[in-house]
mmCIF file of C-alpha atoms in Angstrom:
data_model
loop_
_atom_site.group_PDB
_atom_site.id
_atom_site.type_symbol
_atom_site.label_atom_id
_atom_site.label_comp_id
_atom_site.label_asym_id
_atom_site.label_seq_id
_atom_site.Cartn_x
_atom_site.Cartn_y
_atom_site.Cartn_z
ATOM 1 C CA ASN A 1 0.000 0.000 0.000
ATOM 2 C CA ALA A 2 1.882 3.011 -1.254
ATOM 3 C CA GLY A 3 1.885 6.122 0.863
ATOM 4 C CA VAL A 4 0.846 9.588 -0.195
ATOM 5 C CA MET A 5 2.737 10.456 -3.352
ATOM 6 C CA GLN A 6 3.564 14.006 -4.313
ATOM 7 C CA ASN A 7 5.291 15.018 -7.482
ATOM 8 C CA PRO A 8 7.430 16.579 -8.480
ATOM 9 C CA ARG A 9 9.610 16.671 -5.368
ATOM 10 C CA HIS A 10 11.345 19.799 -6.594
ATOM 11 C CA LEU A 11 9.991 22.313 -9.084
ATOM 12 C CA VAL A 12 11.697 25.404 -10.459
ATOM 13 C CA ARG A 13 9.646 27.998 -12.283
ATOM 14 C CA ARG A 14 10.401 31.426 -13.683
ATOM 15 C CA ARG A 15 8.261 34.332 -12.562
ATOM 16 C CA GLY A 16 5.030 34.403 -14.522
ATOM 17 C CA GLN A 17 4.952 30.679 -15.321
ATOM 18 C CA GLU A 18 2.444 28.183 -14.004
ATOM 19 C CA ALA A 19 3.169 25.562 -11.350
ATOM 20 C CA ARG A 20 1.207 22.328 -11.084
ATOM 21 C CA LEU A 21 1.662 20.231 -7.987
ATOM 22 C CA ARG A 22 0.201 16.736 -7.807
ATOM 23 C CA CYS A 23 -0.880 14.632 -4.866
ATOM 24 C CA SER A 24 -1.962 11.011 -5.148
ATOM 25 C CA PRO A 25 -3.767 9.894 -1.993
ATOM 26 C CA MET A 26 -3.261 6.634 -0.223
ATOM 27 C CA LYS A 27 -5.587 3.912 -1.414
ATOM 28 C CA GLY A 28 -9.065 4.375 -0.015
ATOM 29 C CA HIS A 29 -8.507 7.979 1.086
ATOM 30 C CA SER A 30 -11.032 10.486 -0.170
ATOM 31 C CA HIS A 31 -10.003 13.549 1.881
ATOM 32 C CA VAL A 32 -7.123 15.709 0.670
ATOM 33 C CA TYR A 33 -5.580 18.679 2.478
ATOM 34 C CA TRP A 34 -2.996 21.079 1.060
ATOM 35 C CA TYR A 35 -0.589 23.046 3.248
ATOM 36 C CA ARG A 36 2.163 25.530 2.556
ATOM 37 C CA GLN A 37 5.279 25.730 4.669
ATOM 38 C CA LEU A 38 7.491 28.774 4.665
ATOM 39 C CA PRO A 39 10.731 28.968 6.660
ATOM 40 C CA GLU A 40 10.044 30.133 10.200
ATOM 41 C CA GLU A 41 6.347 30.544 9.464
ATOM 42 C CA GLY A 42 5.183 27.023 10.077
ATOM 43 C CA LEU A 43 2.546 25.032 8.306
ATOM 44 C CA LYS A 44 -0.379 26.975 6.888
ATOM 45 C CA PHE A 45 -3.620 25.333 5.803
ATOM 46 C CA MET A 46 -4.682 26.131 2.262
ATOM 47 C CA VAL A 47 -7.552 23.939 1.134
ATOM 48 C CA TYR A 48 -9.485 20.795 1.985
ATOM 49 C CA LEU A 49 -11.106 18.719 -0.750
ATOM 50 C CA GLN A 50 -13.125 15.570 -1.053
ATOM 51 C CA LYS A 51 -13.678 13.860 -4.362
ATOM 52 C CA GLU A 52 -14.767 16.520 -6.875
ATOM 53 C CA ASN A 53 -15.672 18.986 -4.094
ATOM 54 C CA ILE A 54 -13.888 21.823 -2.340
ATOM 55 C CA ILE A 55 -14.936 21.674 1.299
ATOM 56 C CA ASP A 56 -12.866 24.475 2.816
ATOM 57 C CA GLU A 57 -10.678 26.891 0.883
ATOM 58 C CA SER A 58 -10.332 29.489 3.603
ATOM 59 C CA GLY A 59 -6.533 29.359 3.427
ATOM 60 C CA MET A 60 -6.209 29.808 -0.314
ATOM 61 C CA PRO A 61 -5.069 33.146 -1.708
ATOM 62 C CA LYS A 62 -7.923 34.726 -3.619
ATOM 63 C CA GLU A 63 -6.029 35.003 -6.891
ATOM 64 C CA ARG A 64 -3.757 32.750 -8.944
ATOM 65 C CA PHE A 65 -4.270 29.654 -6.750
ATOM 66 C CA SER A 66 -6.725 26.864 -7.450
ATOM 67 C CA ALA A 67 -7.148 23.242 -6.404
ATOM 68 C CA GLU A 68 -9.071 20.270 -7.680
ATOM 69 C CA PHE A 69 -9.554 16.636 -6.794
ATOM 70 C CA PRO A 70 -11.200 14.959 -9.781
ATOM 71 C CA LYS A 71 -13.086 11.706 -9.714
ATOM 72 C CA GLU A 72 -10.121 9.997 -11.348
ATOM 73 C CA GLY A 73 -6.504 10.908 -10.831
ATOM 74 C CA PRO A 74 -4.525 12.954 -8.348
ATOM 75 C CA SER A 75 -5.397 16.177 -6.618
ATOM 76 C CA ILE A 76 -3.796 19.178 -8.314
ATOM 77 C CA LEU A 77 -2.729 22.461 -6.747
ATOM 78 C CA ARG A 78 -2.270 25.011 -9.491
ATOM 79 C CA ILE A 79 -0.476 28.312 -9.131
ATOM 80 C CA GLN A 80 -0.707 30.654 -12.080
ATOM 81 C CA GLN A 81 1.739 33.464 -12.842
ATOM 82 C CA VAL A 82 4.057 32.492 -10.011
ATOM 83 C CA VAL A 83 5.938 35.152 -8.070
ATOM 84 C CA ARG A 84 9.011 34.840 -5.835
ATOM 85 C CA GLY A 85 6.820 34.861 -2.735
ATOM 86 C CA ASP A 86 5.252 31.580 -3.847
ATOM 87 C CA SER A 87 8.554 29.798 -3.200
ATOM 88 C CA ALA A 88 7.811 27.340 -0.405
ATOM 89 C CA ALA A 89 7.302 23.688 0.401
ATOM 90 C CA TYR A 90 3.793 22.485 -0.403
ATOM 91 C CA PHE A 91 2.506 19.426 1.403
ATOM 92 C CA CYS A 92 -0.579 17.407 0.924
ATOM 93 C CA ALA A 93 -2.104 15.098 3.513
ATOM 94 C CA THR A 94 -4.823 12.531 2.936
ATOM 95 C CA ALA A 95 -7.237 10.784 5.235
ATOM 96 C CA GLY A 96 -9.856 8.075 5.037
ATOM 97 C CA GLY A 97 -12.036 6.782 7.809
ATOM 98 C CA GLY A 98 -9.138 6.155 10.176
ATOM 99 C CA THR A 99 -7.622 8.221 12.919
ATOM 100 C CA GLU A 100 -4.770 10.077 11.304
ATOM 101 C CA ALA A 101 -3.848 12.106 8.268
ATOM 102 C CA PHE A 102 -0.871 10.880 6.245
ATOM 103 C CA PHE A 103 1.509 13.333 4.632
ATOM 104 C CA GLY A 104 3.378 13.245 1.390
ATOM 105 C CA GLN A 105 7.056 14.218 1.132
ATOM 106 C CA GLY A 106 6.179 17.619 -0.238
ATOM 107 C CA THR A 107 6.970 19.616 -3.366
ATOM 108 C CA ARG A 108 9.583 22.307 -2.984
ATOM 109 C CA LEU A 109 8.775 25.125 -5.350
ATOM 110 C CA THR A 110 11.451 27.637 -6.217
ATOM 111 C CA VAL A 111 10.538 30.676 -8.283
ATOM 112 C CA VAL A 112 13.486 32.320 -10.005
ATOM 113 C CA GLY B 1 -10.597 27.654 11.210
ATOM 114 C CA GLU B 2 -9.481 26.829 14.691
ATOM 115 C CA ASP B 3 -6.330 28.247 16.255
ATOM 116 C CA VAL B 4 -3.542 25.922 17.325
ATOM 117 C CA GLU B 5 -0.538 27.681 18.787
ATOM 118 C CA GLN B 6 2.992 26.613 19.571
ATOM 119 C CA SER B 7 6.202 28.419 20.313
ATOM 120 C CA LEU B 8 8.555 28.396 17.348
ATOM 121 C CA PHE B 9 11.839 27.269 18.909
ATOM 122 C CA LEU B 10 13.162 25.107 21.743
ATOM 123 C CA SER B 11 16.746 24.142 22.595
ATOM 124 C CA VAL B 12 17.737 21.435 25.058
ATOM 125 C CA ARG B 13 20.909 19.609 25.964
ATOM 126 C CA GLU B 14 21.342 15.979 24.999
ATOM 127 C CA GLY B 15 20.095 13.711 27.770
ATOM 128 C CA ASP B 16 17.695 16.292 29.217
ATOM 129 C CA SER B 17 13.925 16.137 28.859
ATOM 130 C CA SER B 18 12.175 18.279 26.272
ATOM 131 C CA VAL B 19 8.681 19.623 26.750
ATOM 132 C CA ILE B 20 6.864 21.037 23.749
ATOM 133 C CA ASN B 21 3.631 22.864 24.445
ATOM 134 C CA CYS B 22 0.553 23.554 22.372
ATOM 135 C CA THR B 23 -2.722 25.366 22.970
ATOM 136 C CA TYR B 24 -5.868 25.027 20.909
ATOM 137 C CA THR B 25 -9.281 26.627 20.818
ATOM 138 C CA ASP B 26 -11.739 23.944 19.719
ATOM 139 C CA SER B 27 -13.287 22.407 22.831
ATOM 140 C CA SER B 28 -15.012 19.731 20.737
ATOM 141 C CA SER B 29 -11.799 18.231 19.312
ATOM 142 C CA THR B 30 -11.917 14.464 19.061
ATOM 143 C CA TYR B 31 -8.254 13.609 18.637
ATOM 144 C CA LEU B 32 -5.052 15.539 19.234
ATOM 145 C CA TYR B 33 -1.822 14.630 17.513
ATOM 146 C CA TRP B 34 1.906 15.155 17.535
ATOM 147 C CA TYR B 35 3.729 14.951 14.216
ATOM 148 C CA LYS B 36 7.479 15.114 13.594
ATOM 149 C CA GLN B 37 9.150 16.602 10.544
ATOM 150 C CA GLU B 38 12.801 15.903 9.847
ATOM 151 C CA PRO B 39 14.740 18.163 7.466
ATOM 152 C CA GLY B 40 13.615 17.862 3.861
ATOM 153 C CA ALA B 41 10.860 15.385 4.688
ATOM 154 C CA GLY B 42 7.126 15.301 5.201
ATOM 155 C CA LEU B 43 5.346 15.051 8.539
ATOM 156 C CA GLN B 44 5.148 11.710 10.283
ATOM 157 C CA LEU B 45 2.746 10.869 13.065
ATOM 158 C CA LEU B 46 4.501 10.366 16.404
ATOM 159 C CA THR B 47 1.554 9.784 18.667
ATOM 160 C CA TYR B 48 -2.023 10.838 19.276
ATOM 161 C CA ILE B 49 -4.431 11.032 22.172
ATOM 162 C CA PHE B 50 -8.167 10.739 22.265
ATOM 163 C CA SER B 51 -9.843 13.750 23.831
ATOM 164 C CA ASN B 52 -11.295 11.801 26.771
ATOM 165 C CA MET B 53 -7.813 10.798 27.952
ATOM 166 C CA ASP B 54 -5.457 12.988 29.939
ATOM 167 C CA MET B 55 -2.205 11.111 29.478
ATOM 168 C CA LYS B 56 -0.582 8.689 27.098
ATOM 169 C CA GLN B 57 2.899 7.217 27.360
ATOM 170 C CA ASP B 58 4.840 5.540 24.586
ATOM 171 C CA GLN B 59 8.468 4.711 25.388
ATOM 172 C CA ARG B 60 10.297 8.054 25.678
ATOM 173 C CA LEU B 61 7.206 10.064 24.750
ATOM 174 C CA THR B 62 4.565 11.290 27.189
ATOM 175 C CA VAL B 63 1.542 13.236 26.014
ATOM 176 C CA LEU B 64 -0.422 15.271 28.543
ATOM 177 C CA LEU B 65 -3.808 16.753 27.767
ATOM 178 C CA ASN B 66 -5.504 19.373 29.905
ATOM 179 C CA LYS B 67 -8.871 19.640 28.270
ATOM 180 C CA LYS B 68 -10.111 22.368 30.620
ATOM 181 C CA ASP B 69 -7.238 24.660 29.649
ATOM 182 C CA LYS B 70 -7.077 23.327 26.068
ATOM 183 C CA HIS B 71 -3.394 22.589 26.530
ATOM 184 C CA LEU B 72 -1.446 19.704 25.033
ATOM 185 C CA SER B 73 2.175 18.869 25.722
ATOM 186 C CA LEU B 74 4.732 16.411 24.447
ATOM 187 C CA ARG B 75 7.540 15.348 26.744
ATOM 188 C CA ILE B 76 10.560 13.585 25.265
ATOM 189 C CA ALA B 77 12.680 11.892 27.910
ATOM 190 C CA ASP B 78 16.459 11.541 27.476
ATOM 191 C CA THR B 79 16.463 13.727 24.371
ATOM 192 C CA GLN B 80 18.914 12.633 21.676
ATOM 193 C CA THR B 81 20.453 14.529 18.749
ATOM 194 C CA GLY B 82 18.269 12.464 16.444
ATOM 195 C CA ASP B 83 15.232 14.093 18.050
ATOM 196 C CA SER B 84 16.176 17.432 16.465
ATOM 197 C CA ALA B 85 13.259 18.209 14.174
ATOM 198 C CA ILE B 86 10.117 20.315 13.912
ATOM 199 C CA TYR B 87 7.213 19.066 16.020
ATOM 200 C CA PHE B 88 3.638 19.895 15.090
ATOM 201 C CA CYS B 89 0.581 19.506 17.220
ATOM 202 C CA ALA B 90 -2.756 19.097 15.505
ATOM 203 C CA GLU B 91 -6.379 18.666 16.427
ATOM 204 C CA ARG B 92 -9.194 16.955 14.630
ATOM 205 C CA ASP B 93 -12.550 18.640 14.776
ATOM 206 C CA ASN B 94 -15.773 16.985 15.862
ATOM 207 C CA THR B 95 -16.866 16.309 12.282
ATOM 208 C CA GLY B 96 -13.807 14.117 12.026
ATOM 209 C CA ASN B 97 -12.950 15.649 8.690
ATOM 210 C CA GLN B 98 -10.825 18.686 9.380
ATOM 211 C CA PHE B 99 -7.331 18.773 10.876
ATOM 212 C CA TYR B 100 -5.857 21.964 12.272
ATOM 213 C CA PHE B 101 -2.101 22.202 12.687
ATOM 214 C CA GLY B 102 0.060 24.425 14.793
ATOM 215 C CA THR B 103 2.921 26.307 13.205
ATOM 216 C CA GLY B 104 5.472 23.805 14.541
ATOM 217 C CA THR B 105 8.187 23.952 17.209
ATOM 218 C CA SER B 106 11.748 23.562 15.997
ATOM 219 C CA LEU B 107 13.618 21.460 18.566
ATOM 220 C CA THR B 108 17.397 21.725 18.604
ATOM 221 C CA VAL B 109 19.313 19.227 20.707
ATOM 222 C CA ILE B 110 22.742 20.447 21.765
ATOM 223 C CA PRO B 111 25.364 17.703 22.181
#
């Protein structure tokens, strides 16, 4: 049973390009959570999705950021027109009916 | 969302005990968790406690929960250099669907 898979592990984008971050949940997990981690700022919640639905997007910036979790395939966090301030580690966590949330290894986005 | 707060940094000497503290606001939390993040890695679950318990011990780890004060702590006995990491507390809300994380406490163990 593979764990939560995030890819790519490292992503470099030039300012103004688009970044697509993927998260494949553990088998049987239908809840996906995205977090952003900045140095010395801790882990910040961005969005919570269940299959095909956004449940809570209170942590998402209003512009340029979007997330989806389609019926088939991974959850995608999309950042359009990236800026230097978007450089961070982005983690997804997934949960099913059990007790805990399982984290992926993260995608480290660097905007140059 | 709910607020979960931790101090950002803690330093201890090798062999001493470490105590990492966390406060939260949701009185209807069902589970409370401690996760560990090593450099360059994701978060891994260390331990969790159900909200109707006040203590849980697992080898060198002791979790204390004061539900009245909404205070959670993690004690690491005989702290080792390998314990240097960021420690996150988290709570699960009463719907069971949402997890709220603290900002993390960076533990540095001095040899």
